[in-house]
GROMACS .gro file of C-alpha atoms in nm:
model
  381
    1MET     CA    1   7.609  12.041  10.102
    2THR     CA    2   7.665  11.659  10.103
    3ALA     CA    3   7.925  11.520  10.318
    4VAL     CA    4   8.254  11.382  10.180
    5ASP     CA    5   8.237  11.002  10.135
    6PRO     CA    6   8.553  10.847  10.281
    7VAL     CA    7   8.473  10.533  10.138
    8ARG     CA    8   8.481  10.664   9.782
    9LEU     CA    9   8.790  10.867   9.861
   10THR     CA   10   8.946  10.568   9.960
   11ALA     CA   11   8.881  10.354   9.669
   12ASN     CA   12   9.006  10.650   9.458
   13LEU     CA   13   9.331  10.644   9.656
   14VAL     CA   14   9.355  10.246   9.638
   15ARG     CA   15   9.320  10.240   9.245
   16CYS     CA   16   9.655  10.428   9.218
   17ALA     CA   17   9.926  10.171   9.240
   18SER     CA   18  10.176  10.374   9.451
   19VAL     CA   19  10.406  10.119   9.548
   20THR     CA   20  10.688  10.290   9.735
   21PRO     CA   21  10.857  10.513   9.559
   22ALA     CA   22  10.583  10.559   9.317
   23ASP     CA   23  10.266  10.772   9.350
   24GLU     CA   24  10.070  10.718   9.065
   25GLY     CA   25   9.827  10.990   9.104
   26ALA     CA   26   9.743  10.945   9.480
   27LEU     CA   27   9.867  11.279   9.590
   28ASP     CA   28   9.709  11.472   9.327
   29ILE     CA   29   9.381  11.324   9.434
   30LEU     CA   30   9.425  11.444   9.753
   31HIS     CA   31   9.576  11.789   9.633
   32ASP     CA   32   9.285  11.861   9.424
   33VAL     CA   33   8.971  11.783   9.688
   34LEU     CA   34   9.171  11.973   9.937
   35SER     CA   35   9.283  12.303   9.731
   36ASP     CA   36   8.888  12.305   9.597
   37ALA     CA   37   8.758  12.343   9.955
   38GLY     CA   38   9.029  12.630  10.027
   39PHE     CA   39   9.310  12.424  10.177
   40ASP     CA   40   9.636  12.615  10.091
   41CYS     CA   41   9.843  12.314   9.946
   42ALA     CA   42  10.201  12.280   9.863
   43TRP     CA   43  10.458  11.986   9.746
   44ALA     CA   44  10.746  11.907   9.970
   45ASP     CA   45  10.907  11.670   9.769
   46ARG     CA   46  11.247  11.555   9.828
   47GLY     CA   47  11.493  11.287   9.646
   48GLY     CA   48  11.215  11.182   9.355
   49ILE     CA   49  10.955  11.129   9.652
   50ARG     CA   50  10.624  11.330   9.634
   51ASN     CA   51  10.481  11.485   9.956
   52LEU     CA   52  10.166  11.687  10.007
   53PHE     CA   53  10.123  11.979  10.259
   54ALA     CA   54   9.784  12.115  10.317
   55ARG     CA   55   9.661  12.373  10.572
   56TRP     CA   56   9.325  12.539  10.656
   57GLY     CA   57   9.361  12.863  10.853
   58SER     CA   58   9.635  13.106  10.926
   59LYS     CA   59   9.995  12.994  10.921
   60GLY     CA   60  10.139  12.940  11.274
   61HIS     CA   61   9.823  12.958  11.468
   62PRO     CA   62   9.891  12.867  11.834
   63LYS     CA   63   9.602  12.629  11.807
   64THR     CA   64   9.658  12.421  11.496
   65PHE     CA   65   9.572  12.040  11.489
   66GLY     CA   66   9.804  11.810  11.232
   67PHE     CA   67   9.724  11.459  11.050
   68ASN     CA   68   9.972  11.269  10.947
   69GLY     CA   69   9.987  10.979  10.701
   70HIS     CA   70  10.080  10.811  10.364
   71THR     CA   71   9.949  10.664  10.041
   72ASP     CA   72  10.256  10.464   9.931
   73VAL     CA   73  10.209  10.093  10.019
   74VAL     CA   74  10.405   9.761  10.004
   75PRO     CA   75  10.429   9.557   9.691
   76ILE     CA   76  10.151   9.325   9.603
   77GLY     CA   77  10.378   8.994   9.583
   78ASN     CA   78  10.225   8.740   9.353
   79ALA     CA   79   9.909   8.884   9.184
   80ASP     CA   80   9.774   8.538   9.128
   81ASP     CA   81   9.730   8.466   9.478
   82TRP     CA   82   9.492   8.759   9.537
   83SER     CA   83   9.106   8.660   9.492
   84MET     CA   84   9.034   9.016   9.414
   85PRO     CA   85   9.261   9.283   9.174
   86PRO     CA   86   9.505   9.423   9.411
   87PHE     CA   87   9.452   9.795   9.309
   88GLY     CA   88   9.073   9.733   9.223
   89ALA     CA   89   8.920   9.852   9.529
   90GLU     CA   90   8.639   9.614   9.491
   91VAL     CA   91   8.374   9.597   9.775
   92LYS     CA   92   8.203   9.275   9.839
   93ASP     CA   93   7.977   9.203  10.151
   94GLY     CA   94   8.080   9.540  10.282
   95ILE     CA   95   8.453   9.472  10.262
   96MET     CA   96   8.684   9.664  10.035
   97TYR     CA   97   8.987   9.454   9.895
   98GLY     CA   98   9.298   9.614   9.766
   99ARG     CA   99   9.674   9.684   9.874
  100GLY     CA  100   9.680   9.994  10.096
  101THR     CA  101   9.284   9.946  10.206
  102THR     CA  102   9.409   9.905  10.555
  103ASP     CA  103   9.759  10.065  10.544
  104MET     CA  104   9.678  10.315  10.519
  105LYS     CA  105   9.481  10.494  10.246
  106SER     CA  106   9.155  10.456  10.415
  107GLY     CA  107   9.318  10.639  10.750
  108VAL     CA  108   9.420  10.928  10.490
  109ALA     CA  109   9.069  10.923  10.337
  110ALA     CA  110   8.876  10.945  10.674
  111PHE     CA  111   9.117  11.236  10.831
  112ALA     CA  112   9.078  11.427  10.474
  113ALA     CA  113   8.687  11.398  10.461
  114ALA     CA  114   8.679  11.474  10.840
  115ALA     CA  115   8.897  11.788  10.788
  116LEU     CA  116   8.684  11.875  10.447
  117ASP     CA  117   8.367  11.859  10.595
  118PHE     CA  118   8.472  12.039  10.937
  119VAL     CA  119   8.604  12.346  10.791
  120ARG     CA  120   8.316  12.397  10.564
  121ASP     CA  121   8.058  12.324  10.836
  122THR     CA  122   8.207  12.475  11.134
  123PRO     CA  123   8.503  12.684  11.054
  124PRO     CA  124   8.756  12.657  11.338
  125ASP     CA  125   8.917  12.932  11.523
  126GLY     CA  126   9.254  12.792  11.447
  127ALA     CA  127   9.427  12.574  11.153
  128ILE     CA  128   9.420  12.230  11.056
  129VAL     CA  129   9.719  12.062  10.849
  130LEU     CA  130   9.738  11.767  10.652
  131ALA     CA  131  10.121  11.616  10.609
  132ILE     CA  132  10.105  11.329  10.354
  133THR     CA  133  10.393  11.127  10.256
  134GLY     CA  134  10.464  10.895   9.974
  135ASP     CA  135  10.766  10.746  10.139
  136GLU     CA  136  10.665  10.569  10.496
  137GLU     CA  137  10.674  10.195  10.371
  138GLY     CA  138  11.030  10.238  10.237
  139ASP     CA  139  11.339  10.389  10.411
  140ALA     CA  140  11.123  10.691  10.495
  141ILE     CA  141  11.436  10.925  10.433
  142ASP     CA  142  11.249  11.192  10.220
  143GLY     CA  143  10.908  11.114  10.343
  144THR     CA  144  10.754  11.302  10.668
  145THR     CA  145  11.121  11.407  10.758
  146ALA     CA  146  11.085  11.625  10.432
  147LEU     CA  147  10.782  11.752  10.520
  148LEU     CA  148  10.885  11.836  10.885
  149ALA     CA  149  11.182  12.042  10.701
  150TYR     CA  150  10.948  12.206  10.446
  151MET     CA  151  10.737  12.317  10.757
  152ALA     CA  152  11.021  12.457  10.946
  153ALA     CA  153  11.150  12.646  10.636
  154GLN     CA  154  10.804  12.788  10.582
  155GLY     CA  155  10.720  12.890  10.952
  156GLU     CA  156  10.463  12.619  10.976
  157GLN     CA  157  10.388  12.455  11.273
  158MET     CA  158  10.130  12.190  11.438
  159SER     CA  159  10.051  12.212  11.809
  160ALA     CA  160   9.913  11.847  11.804
  161CYS     CA  161   9.918  11.561  11.586
  162LEU     CA  162   9.760  11.241  11.489
  163VAL     CA  163   9.909  10.978  11.294
  164GLY     CA  164   9.627  10.768  11.116
  165GLU     CA  165   9.818  10.435  11.101
  166PRO     CA  166   9.609  10.080  11.216
  167THR     CA  167   9.634  10.084  11.561
  168CYS     CA  168   9.352   9.826  11.652
  169PRO     CA  169   9.468   9.454  11.704
  170ASP     CA  170   9.102   9.301  11.681
  171ARG     CA  171   8.819   9.552  11.749
  172MET     CA  172   8.773   9.903  11.613
  173GLY     CA  173   8.844  10.156  11.893
  174GLU     CA  174   9.062   9.928  12.129
  175MET     CA  175   9.374  10.096  12.118
  176ILE     CA  176   9.582  10.416  12.081
  177LYS     CA  177   9.961  10.442  12.035
  178ILE     CA  178  10.141  10.694  12.270
  179GLY     CA  179  10.487  10.570  12.188
  180ARG     CA  180  10.679  10.315  11.969
  181ARG     CA  181  10.979  10.126  12.034
  182GLY     CA  182  11.302  10.215  11.861
  183SER     CA  183  11.447   9.971  11.612
  184LEU     CA  184  11.802   9.898  11.543
  185THR     CA  185  11.937   9.639  11.271
  186THR     CA  186  12.294   9.532  11.284
  187TRP     CA  187  12.475   9.349  11.025
  188ILE     CA  188  12.773   9.160  11.159
  189THR     CA  189  13.063   8.974  10.972
  190VAL     CA  190  13.333   8.741  11.127
  191THR     CA  191  13.668   8.667  10.931
  192GLY     CA  192  13.907   8.408  10.981
  193LYS     CA  193  14.126   8.187  10.758
  194GLN     CA  194  14.006   7.955  10.519
  195GLY     CA  195  14.095   7.609  10.516
  196HIS     CA  196  14.088   7.257  10.463
  197ALA     CA  197  13.781   7.100  10.703
  198ALA     CA  198  14.044   6.773  10.777
  199TYR     CA  199  14.312   7.020  10.891
  200PRO     CA  200  14.122   7.273  11.121
  201HIS     CA  201  14.412   7.377  11.311
  202ARG     CA  202  14.576   7.516  11.009
  203ALA     CA  203  14.271   7.745  10.957
  204CYS     CA  204  14.078   7.967  11.168
  205ASN     CA  205  13.710   7.895  11.139
  206PRO     CA  206  13.448   8.203  11.173
  207LEU     CA  207  13.174   7.992  11.236
  208PRO     CA  208  13.223   7.889  11.608
  209ALA     CA  209  13.275   8.264  11.681
  210LEU     CA  210  12.970   8.380  11.501
  211MET     CA  211  12.760   8.104  11.664
  212ARG     CA  212  12.897   8.198  12.017
  213LEU     CA  213  12.838   8.605  11.955
  214MET     CA  214  12.487   8.519  11.816
  215ASP     CA  215  12.395   8.296  12.128
  216ARG     CA  216  12.522   8.558  12.360
  217LEU     CA  217  12.344   8.864  12.204
  218ALA     CA  218  12.009   8.618  12.178
  219SER     CA  219  12.052   8.468  12.538
  220HIS     CA  220  12.120   8.843  12.702
  221LYS     CA  221  11.817   8.991  12.867
  222LEU     CA  222  11.805   9.350  12.767
  223ASP     CA  223  11.559   9.466  13.039
  224GLU     CA  224  11.192   9.393  13.232
  225GLY     CA  225  11.009   9.646  13.049
  226THR     CA  226  10.939   9.993  13.176
  227GLU     CA  227  10.652  10.179  13.297
  228PHE     CA  228  10.475  10.222  12.935
  229PHE     CA  229  10.702   9.979  12.738
  230ASP     CA  230  10.705   9.592  12.711
  231PRO     CA  231  11.064   9.438  12.735
  232SER     CA  232  11.303   9.495  12.446
  233THR     CA  233  11.334   9.234  12.219
  234LEU     CA  234  11.624   9.110  12.018
  235ALA     CA  235  11.566   8.864  11.696
  236ILE     CA  236  11.853   8.664  11.500
  237VAL     CA  237  11.686   8.706  11.143
  238THR     CA  238  11.977   8.536  10.947
  239VAL     CA  239  12.273   8.382  10.929
  240ASP     CA  240  12.494   8.320  10.624
  241THR     CA  241  12.803   8.152  10.502
  242GLY     CA  242  12.766   8.117  10.118
  243ASN     CA  243  12.972   7.808  10.178
  244PRO     CA  244  12.868   7.522   9.927
  245ALA     CA  245  13.154   7.273  10.006
  246THR     CA  246  13.159   7.001  10.287
  247ASN     CA  247  13.514   6.993  10.304
  248VAL     CA  248  13.649   7.383  10.315
  249ILE     CA  249  13.634   7.577  10.622
  250PRO     CA  250  13.528   7.922  10.506
  251ALA     CA  251  13.683   8.239  10.555
  252SER     CA  252  13.417   8.453  10.665
  253CYS     CA  253  13.028   8.443  10.780
  254SER     CA  254  12.777   8.678  10.872
  255GLY     CA  255  12.464   8.749  11.080
  256THR     CA  256  12.219   8.976  11.106
  257VAL     CA  257  12.014   9.094  11.445
  258ASN     CA  258  11.717   9.319  11.479
  259ILE     CA  259  11.633   9.491  11.810
  260ARG     CA  260  11.348   9.645  11.915
  261PHE     CA  261  11.416   9.855  12.223
  262ASN     CA  262  11.206  10.047  12.502
  263ASP     CA  263  11.315  10.377  12.649
  264ALA     CA  264  11.570  10.222  12.888
  265HIS     CA  265  11.800  10.203  12.571
  266SER     CA  266  11.912  10.422  12.292
  267GLY     CA  267  12.030  10.318  11.979
  268ALA     CA  268  12.402  10.482  12.093
  269SER     CA  269  12.394  10.264  12.429
  270LEU     CA  270  12.295   9.951  12.236
  271THR     CA  271  12.542  10.003  11.982
  272GLU     CA  272  12.824  10.023  12.245
  273TRP     CA  273  12.693   9.683  12.392
  274ILE     CA  274  12.728   9.538  12.069
  275LYS     CA  275  13.083   9.644  11.991
  276THR     CA  276  13.168   9.528  12.327
  277GLU     CA  277  13.062   9.203  12.242
  278LEU     CA  278  13.235   9.175  11.920
  279SER     CA  279  13.556   9.281  12.105
  280LYS     CA  280  13.530   8.973  12.336
  281ILE     CA  281  13.473   8.736  12.029
  282GLU     CA  282  13.789   8.871  11.862
  283ALA     CA  283  13.988   8.835  12.161
  284GLU     CA  284  13.859   8.470  12.236
  285PHE     CA  285  13.852   8.313  11.868
  286GLY     CA  286  14.152   8.522  11.702
  287VAL     CA  287  13.883   8.658  11.436
  288GLN     CA  288  13.837   8.979  11.298
  289THR     CA  289  13.463   9.121  11.299
  290GLY     CA  290  13.320   9.397  11.105
  291LEU     CA  291  12.984   9.580  11.206
  292ARG     CA  292  12.736   9.788  11.024
  293ILE     CA  293  12.435   9.933  11.219
  294LYS     CA  294  12.129  10.121  11.115
  295ILE     CA  295  11.892  10.298  11.354
  296SER     CA  296  11.558  10.316  11.218
  297GLY     CA  297  11.431  10.527  11.519
  298GLU     CA  298  11.471  10.565  11.884
  299SER     CA  299  11.214  10.484  12.162
  300PHE     CA  300  10.968  10.757  12.217
  301LEU     CA  301  10.680  10.850  12.436
  302THR     CA  302  10.405  11.095  12.447
  303PRO     CA  303  10.304  11.071  12.813
  304PRO     CA  304   9.916  11.022  12.875
  305GLY     CA  305   9.784  11.371  12.886
  306PRO     CA  306   9.553  11.621  12.697
  307LEU     CA  307   9.624  11.480  12.371
  308SER     CA  308   9.557  11.110  12.457
  309ALA     CA  309   9.282  11.215  12.660
  310LEU     CA  310   9.103  11.377  12.370
  311VAL     CA  311   9.161  11.104  12.139
  312SER     CA  312   9.014  10.835  12.379
  313LYS     CA  313   8.733  11.075  12.460
  314ALA     CA  314   8.602  11.051  12.098
  315VAL     CA  315   8.702  10.697  12.038
  316LYS     CA  316   8.483  10.593  12.347
  317ALA     CA  317   8.200  10.828  12.221
  318GLN     CA  318   8.196  10.666  11.886
  319THR     CA  319   8.261  10.331  11.960
  320GLY     CA  320   8.168  10.271  12.341
  321ILE     CA  321   8.517  10.147  12.393
  322GLU     CA  322   8.768  10.280  12.615
  323PRO     CA  323   9.090  10.246  12.414
  324VAL     CA  324   9.423  10.115  12.562
  325LEU     CA  325   9.691  10.343  12.568
  326SER     CA  326   9.996  10.132  12.393
  327THR     CA  327  10.349  10.141  12.277
  328THR     CA  328  10.348   9.798  12.120
  329GLY     CA  329  10.428   9.705  11.735
  330GLY     CA  330  10.668   9.849  11.485
  331THR     CA  331  10.766  10.187  11.393
  332SER     CA  332  10.568  10.460  11.242
  333ASP     CA  333  10.659  10.782  11.093
  334ALA     CA  334  10.524  10.948  11.456
  335ARG     CA  335  10.907  10.885  11.569
  336PHE     CA  336  10.970  11.221  11.343
  337VAL     CA  337  10.673  11.422  11.429
  338LYS     CA  338  10.756  11.376  11.804
  339ASP     CA  339  11.023  11.605  11.777
  340HIS     CA  340  10.779  11.867  11.622
  341CYS     CA  341  10.512  11.839  11.866
  342PRO     CA  342  10.301  11.589  12.082
  343VAL     CA  343  10.166  11.332  11.873
  344VAL     CA  344   9.963  10.991  11.904
  345GLU     CA  345   9.859  10.728  11.680
  346PHE     CA  346   9.492  10.603  11.623
  347GLY     CA  347   9.342  10.415  11.326
  348LEU     CA  348   9.179  10.108  11.198
  349VAL     CA  349   9.218   9.711  11.293
  350GLY     CA  350   9.514   9.630  11.114
  351GLN     CA  351   9.481   9.250  11.072
  352SER     CA  352   9.546   9.225  10.707
  353MET     CA  353   9.777   9.491  10.663
  354HIS     CA  354  10.070   9.380  10.413
  355GLN     CA  355   9.889   9.050  10.331
  356VAL     CA  356   9.755   8.904  10.021
  357ASP     CA  357   9.374   9.025   9.999
  358GLU     CA  358   9.417   9.324  10.219
  359HIS     CA  359   9.114   9.438  10.314
  360VAL     CA  360   8.869   9.687  10.532
  361LYS     CA  361   8.509   9.703  10.611
  362THR     CA  362   8.373  10.016  10.471
  363ASP     CA  363   8.148  10.079  10.762
  364HIS     CA  364   8.504  10.115  10.969
  365ILE     CA  365   8.613  10.356  10.720
  366VAL     CA  366   8.308  10.577  10.810
  367GLU     CA  367   8.343  10.521  11.167
  368LEU     CA  368   8.706  10.628  11.168
  369LYS     CA  369   8.584  10.964  10.986
  370ALA     CA  370   8.318  11.002  11.238
  371ILE     CA  371   8.599  10.956  11.512
  372TYR     CA  372   8.823  11.215  11.362
  373SER     CA  373   8.525  11.453  11.332
  374ARG     CA  374   8.485  11.442  11.692
  375ILE     CA  375   8.825  11.503  11.764
  376LEU     CA  376   8.836  11.815  11.564
  377THR     CA  377   8.529  11.918  11.703
  378ASP     CA  378   8.645  11.857  12.077
  379TYR     CA  379   8.975  12.009  11.996
  380PHE     CA  380   8.854  12.360  11.873
  381ALA     CA  381   8.549  12.369  12.124
   0.00000   0.00000   0.00000
């Protein structure tokens, strides 16, 4: 029988304008092609988000390889800035253009195509699971977490999982993610007393307090890095007063900080540090502070071992490149999967993701399918 074409499947997915939280038929395409091939498919929808669970083989088999990915995409921005239709999946000179071509409909198409061919041609003694969400680019509240909750309720289990996010900075095959940094965002408000700028002694200016606080946070060295992680980073991303007057000391101001942290910290330990710094500022400046914190994910690591070796072997066999095991980059849904089973990430070159004229080389999609096929072959050998 004819092999499943991952390029055509990618194009079909890209033509669905599935900007989070919309699906626009993307998961239906996958549901139909998987169910037609004998996968047991179920919807794990939650909170208005569509999530697809598909399994070939016996439920709960001790040798179950899983793939995880998403079909939702970020907004296109200004459509006039695109040289190609953002949901057209048009191919020019061997390059497909469109939102989601890189992040990550091509990755989903590649692992779906690999799985479809594999179970047809060499049915394994085991099971294959595809857990695909429509809520990764947003708050990720009702996406992969909903899939994992569904799996727990139904007695479904993956023994290992590969997330198909783009992982390679410049060349196909050069990087596998074995962990990710945690992410914490804190919104800080400082409140003093409004007054006339000519009589500062009659007011309590919150701005010097906020500036001192931001300087202390930004100047603090969080760590030197750990065995598998680069040093943690802290970025001040905005400071706001909303004060249009030059002769008025404002009553309050605010600032926002984002921290990407390694395994030397936790969200809780960083929260306590920030609270301590706020208390010092209150005592020094006589202001009041407010704090809101969102921990998008804790840092995690799948130590080098059988799973990373399996993926590395397949990547090198296909590309000739020995991939680096890395924990760099932002967050991904692997942060949820790591509580279920060992997880690593491997996918395409991600240079154009989230950009205008996002694109992917079509031969990279074919190559990615081949790598995923090798992984399945070696895993079930």
